[in-house]
Amino acid sequence: MTTALTAVLLTALTACGSGGGNAADDGKITMGFAQVGAESGWRTANTKSVQESAKSAGIELKFSDAQQKQENQIKAIRSYIQQKVDVIAFSPVVETGWDTVLLEAKRAKIPVILTDRAIDSDDTSLYETFLGSDFIDEGKKAAQWLVENSSGPTNVVELQGTTGAAPAIDRKEGFEDVIRSKPDIRIVASQTGDFTRSGGKQVMEAFLKSQPDIDVVYAHNDDMGLGAIEAIKAAGKKPGVDIKIITVDAVKDGMTALAGGEINFIVECNPLLGPQLMDLAKKVVDGEEVPERVVTEETTFTQDQAKTALPDRKY
Ligand code: AHR
């Protein structure tokens, strides 16, 4: 073997041996985190949790905001691969279309952690673990409350999250699963408000014009519910009374509206995933076994429960 060829092979082997990252070189873990955006109060709390937890765990964080665009997240992941980070974590904007870029990460031997949202792929070897809520269960809890707190024909309008996003797909599915056995409860209109307050307001304004008889709003997050409240008030109706409102998240603004009687029920979705994410990252980089799925524990809030919980609410 020529000296030059030996040198090339040695360089390649060294690159493989270091796991593609630099933890082995300097003992410090670098994480590339590709965030969805800043679309909601939930997302802001989630970003803060990730940034603060990285700092206290001594993990160097490279952070990017995809502004709710999948192509931006893919670009960010590719740049983390090029920078040879030790671990990549991301919260996928939508469920599908990740196999190619995640295969690139796998080939570069950079482990990937899904956080908050899952992907739809047959190849589970593309990521180490998925940390986040059970969105189907959240949809079920929302519907269960409605089943227990409604009587007679009930017309529901649904404000869906971002089209193609796991929480939008699953919260719809869970809700529909439960109301299927209650023919009196009908979803009369359903449209995406993109998880934003302005989106929720706009869609609700349109619903109020096209639907003569709305009893309930089911919003896939607090922000869209808060937007719907503005539209309902502008239409001369009383949110929480003339039209009941159910949302998901339980961020401070949502809880304040719940305690004030303008929302009727909130299903919690916990954004404080940072500490668990950093623990998982350390384990994955150290080559330790981690569970395939880590489900976040969550509760629900009635108006009275919101009044009690609000003073200590961290986000
Ligand atoms: O993926 C979690 C969801 O995304 C939250 O419920 C919503 O507020 C956010 O935008």
CSV table of N, CA and C in Angstrom, one decimal, residues 10-73:
chain,number,residue,atom,x,y,z
A,10,LEU,N,-6.4,6.1,6.9
A,10,LEU,CA,-6.3,6.5,8.3
A,10,LEU,C,-7.2,7.6,8.7
A,11,THR,N,-7.2,8.6,7.8
A,11,THR,CA,-8.0,9.8,8.0
A,11,THR,C,-9.5,9.4,8.1
A,12,ALA,N,-9.9,8.6,7.1
A,12,ALA,CA,-11.3,8.1,7.1
A,12,ALA,C,-11.7,7.4,8.3
A,13,LEU,N,-10.8,6.5,8.8
A,13,LEU,CA,-11.1,5.7,9.9
A,13,LEU,C,-11.2,6.5,11.2
A,14,THR,N,-10.3,7.5,11.3
A,14,THR,CA,-10.4,8.4,12.4
A,14,THR,C,-11.7,9.1,12.5
A,15,ALA,N,-12.2,9.6,11.3
A,15,ALA,CA,-13.4,10.3,11.2
A,15,ALA,C,-14.6,9.4,11.7
A,16,CYS,N,-14.6,8.1,11.3
A,16,CYS,CA,-15.6,7.2,11.7
A,16,CYS,C,-15.6,7.0,13.2
A,17,GLY,N,-14.3,6.8,13.7
A,17,GLY,CA,-14.2,6.5,15.1
A,17,GLY,C,-14.6,7.6,16.0
A,18,SER,N,-14.6,8.8,15.6
A,18,SER,CA,-15.0,10.0,16.4
A,18,SER,C,-16.5,10.1,16.4
A,19,GLY,N,-17.2,9.2,15.7
A,19,GLY,CA,-18.7,9.3,15.7
A,19,GLY,C,-19.2,10.5,15.0
A,20,GLY,N,-18.3,11.1,14.1
A,20,GLY,CA,-18.8,12.2,13.3
A,20,GLY,C,-18.8,13.5,14.1
A,21,GLY,N,-18.8,13.5,15.4
A,21,GLY,CA,-18.9,14.7,16.2
A,21,GLY,C,-17.6,15.1,16.9
A,22,ASN,N,-17.7,16.0,17.9
A,22,ASN,CA,-16.4,16.4,18.5
A,22,ASN,C,-16.4,16.1,20.0
A,23,ALA,N,-17.4,15.4,20.5
A,23,ALA,CA,-17.4,15.2,22.0
A,23,ALA,C,-16.1,14.4,22.4
A,24,ALA,N,-15.7,13.5,21.5
A,24,ALA,CA,-14.5,12.7,21.9
A,24,ALA,C,-13.3,13.6,21.8
A,25,ASP,N,-13.3,14.7,21.0
A,25,ASP,CA,-12.1,15.5,20.9
A,25,ASP,C,-11.9,16.5,22.1
A,26,ASP,N,-13.0,17.1,22.5
A,26,ASP,CA,-12.9,18.1,23.5
A,26,ASP,C,-13.7,17.8,24.8
A,27,GLY,N,-14.4,16.7,24.8
A,27,GLY,CA,-15.2,16.3,25.9
A,27,GLY,C,-16.5,17.1,26.1
A,28,LYS,N,-16.7,18.1,25.2
A,28,LYS,CA,-17.9,18.9,25.3
A,28,LYS,C,-18.9,18.5,24.2
A,29,ILE,N,-20.2,18.4,24.6
A,29,ILE,CA,-21.2,18.0,23.6
A,29,ILE,C,-21.7,19.2,22.9
A,30,THR,N,-21.8,19.1,21.6
A,30,THR,CA,-22.5,20.2,20.8
A,30,THR,C,-23.8,19.6,20.2
A,31,MET,N,-24.9,20.3,20.5
A,31,MET,CA,-26.1,19.9,19.9
A,31,MET,C,-26.6,20.9,18.9
A,32,GLY,N,-27.1,20.4,17.7
A,32,GLY,CA,-27.7,21.2,16.7
A,32,GLY,C,-29.2,21.1,16.9
A,33,PHE,N,-29.9,22.2,17.2
A,33,PHE,CA,-31.4,22.1,17.5
A,33,PHE,C,-32.1,22.9,16.4
A,34,ALA,N,-33.0,22.2,15.6
A,34,ALA,CA,-33.7,22.8,14.6
A,34,ALA,C,-35.2,23.0,15.1
A,35,GLN,N,-35.5,24.2,15.5
A,35,GLN,CA,-36.8,24.5,16.1
A,35,GLN,C,-37.8,24.8,14.9
A,36,VAL,N,-39.1,24.6,15.2
A,36,VAL,CA,-40.2,24.8,14.3
A,36,VAL,C,-40.3,26.3,13.9
A,37,GLY,N,-40.3,27.1,14.9
A,37,GLY,CA,-40.5,28.6,14.7
A,37,GLY,C,-40.8,29.3,16.0
A,38,ALA,N,-41.6,30.3,15.9
A,38,ALA,CA,-42.0,31.0,17.1
A,38,ALA,C,-43.5,31.3,17.0
A,39,GLU,N,-44.3,30.3,16.6
A,39,GLU,CA,-45.7,30.5,16.2
A,39,GLU,C,-46.6,30.7,17.4
A,40,SER,N,-46.2,30.2,18.6
A,40,SER,CA,-47.2,30.2,19.7
A,40,SER,C,-46.5,30.4,21.0
A,41,GLY,N,-47.3,30.7,22.0
A,41,GLY,CA,-46.7,30.8,23.4
A,41,GLY,C,-46.1,29.5,23.8
A,42,TRP,N,-46.6,28.4,23.4
A,42,TRP,CA,-46.0,27.1,23.7
A,42,TRP,C,-44.6,27.0,23.1
A,43,ARG,N,-44.5,27.5,21.9
A,43,ARG,CA,-43.2,27.3,21.2
A,43,ARG,C,-42.1,28.2,21.9
A,44,THR,N,-42.6,29.4,22.3
A,44,THR,CA,-41.6,30.3,23.0
A,44,THR,C,-41.1,29.7,24.3
A,45,ALA,N,-42.1,29.1,25.0
A,45,ALA,CA,-41.7,28.4,26.3
A,45,ALA,C,-40.8,27.2,26.0
A,46,ASN,N,-41.0,26.5,25.0
A,46,ASN,CA,-40.2,25.3,24.6
A,46,ASN,C,-38.8,25.8,24.3
A,47,THR,N,-38.7,26.8,23.5
A,47,THR,CA,-37.4,27.3,23.1
A,47,THR,C,-36.5,27.7,24.3
A,48,LYS,N,-37.2,28.5,25.2
A,48,LYS,CA,-36.6,28.9,26.4
A,48,LYS,C,-36.1,27.7,27.2
A,49,SER,N,-36.9,26.7,27.3
A,49,SER,CA,-36.6,25.5,28.1
A,49,SER,C,-35.4,24.8,27.5
A,50,VAL,N,-35.3,24.7,26.2
A,50,VAL,CA,-34.2,24.0,25.5
A,50,VAL,C,-32.9,24.9,25.7
A,51,GLN,N,-33.0,26.2,25.5
A,51,GLN,CA,-31.8,27.0,25.7
A,51,GLN,C,-31.3,27.0,27.1
A,52,GLU,N,-32.2,27.2,28.1
A,52,GLU,CA,-31.7,27.2,29.5
A,52,GLU,C,-31.2,25.9,29.9
A,53,SER,N,-31.8,24.8,29.5
A,53,SER,CA,-31.4,23.5,29.9
A,53,SER,C,-30.0,23.1,29.3
A,54,ALA,N,-29.8,23.5,28.1
A,54,ALA,CA,-28.5,23.2,27.4
A,54,ALA,C,-27.4,23.9,28.2
A,55,LYS,N,-27.7,25.2,28.6
A,55,LYS,CA,-26.7,25.9,29.4
A,55,LYS,C,-26.4,25.2,30.7
A,56,SER,N,-27.4,24.9,31.4
A,56,SER,CA,-27.1,24.2,32.7
A,56,SER,C,-26.6,22.8,32.6
A,57,ALA,N,-26.8,22.2,31.5
A,57,ALA,CA,-26.2,20.8,31.3
A,57,ALA,C,-24.8,20.9,30.7
A,58,GLY,N,-24.3,22.1,30.4
A,58,GLY,CA,-23.0,22.3,29.8
A,58,GLY,C,-22.9,21.8,28.4
A,59,ILE,N,-24.0,21.9,27.7
A,59,ILE,CA,-24.1,21.4,26.3
A,59,ILE,C,-24.1,22.7,25.4
A,60,GLU,N,-23.2,22.7,24.4
A,60,GLU,CA,-23.1,23.9,23.5
A,60,GLU,C,-24.3,23.7,22.5
A,61,LEU,N,-25.1,24.7,22.4
A,61,LEU,CA,-26.3,24.6,21.6
A,61,LEU,C,-26.2,25.5,20.3
A,62,LYS,N,-26.4,24.9,19.2
A,62,LYS,CA,-26.5,25.6,17.9
A,62,LYS,C,-28.0,25.6,17.6
A,63,PHE,N,-28.6,26.8,17.6
A,63,PHE,CA,-30.1,26.9,17.5
A,63,PHE,C,-30.5,27.5,16.2
A,64,SER,N,-31.5,27.0,15.6
A,64,SER,CA,-32.1,27.6,14.4
A,64,SER,C,-33.6,27.6,14.4
A,65,ASP,N,-34.2,28.7,13.9
A,65,ASP,CA,-35.7,28.8,13.9
A,65,ASP,C,-36.1,28.7,12.4
A,66,ALA,N,-36.9,27.7,12.1
A,66,ALA,CA,-37.3,27.4,10.7
A,66,ALA,C,-38.5,28.2,10.2
A,67,GLN,N,-39.0,29.1,11.0
A,67,GLN,CA,-40.1,29.9,10.6
A,67,GLN,C,-41.3,29.0,10.0
A,68,GLN,N,-41.5,27.9,10.6
A,68,GLN,CA,-42.6,26.9,10.2
A,68,GLN,C,-42.4,26.4,8.8
A,69,LYS,N,-41.2,26.4,8.3
A,69,LYS,CA,-41.0,25.9,6.9
A,69,LYS,C,-40.1,24.7,6.9
A,70,GLN,N,-40.5,23.6,6.4
A,70,GLN,CA,-39.8,22.3,6.4
A,70,GLN,C,-38.4,22.5,5.7
A,71,GLU,N,-38.4,23.2,4.6
A,71,GLU,CA,-37.1,23.4,3.8
A,71,GLU,C,-36.1,24.1,4.7
A,72,ASN,N,-36.5,25.0,5.6
A,72,ASN,CA,-35.5,25.7,6.4
A,72,ASN,C,-35.0,24.7,7.5
A,73,GLN,N,-35.8,23.8,8.0
A,73,GLN,CA,-35.4,22.8,8.9
A,73,GLN,C,-34.4,21.8,8.3
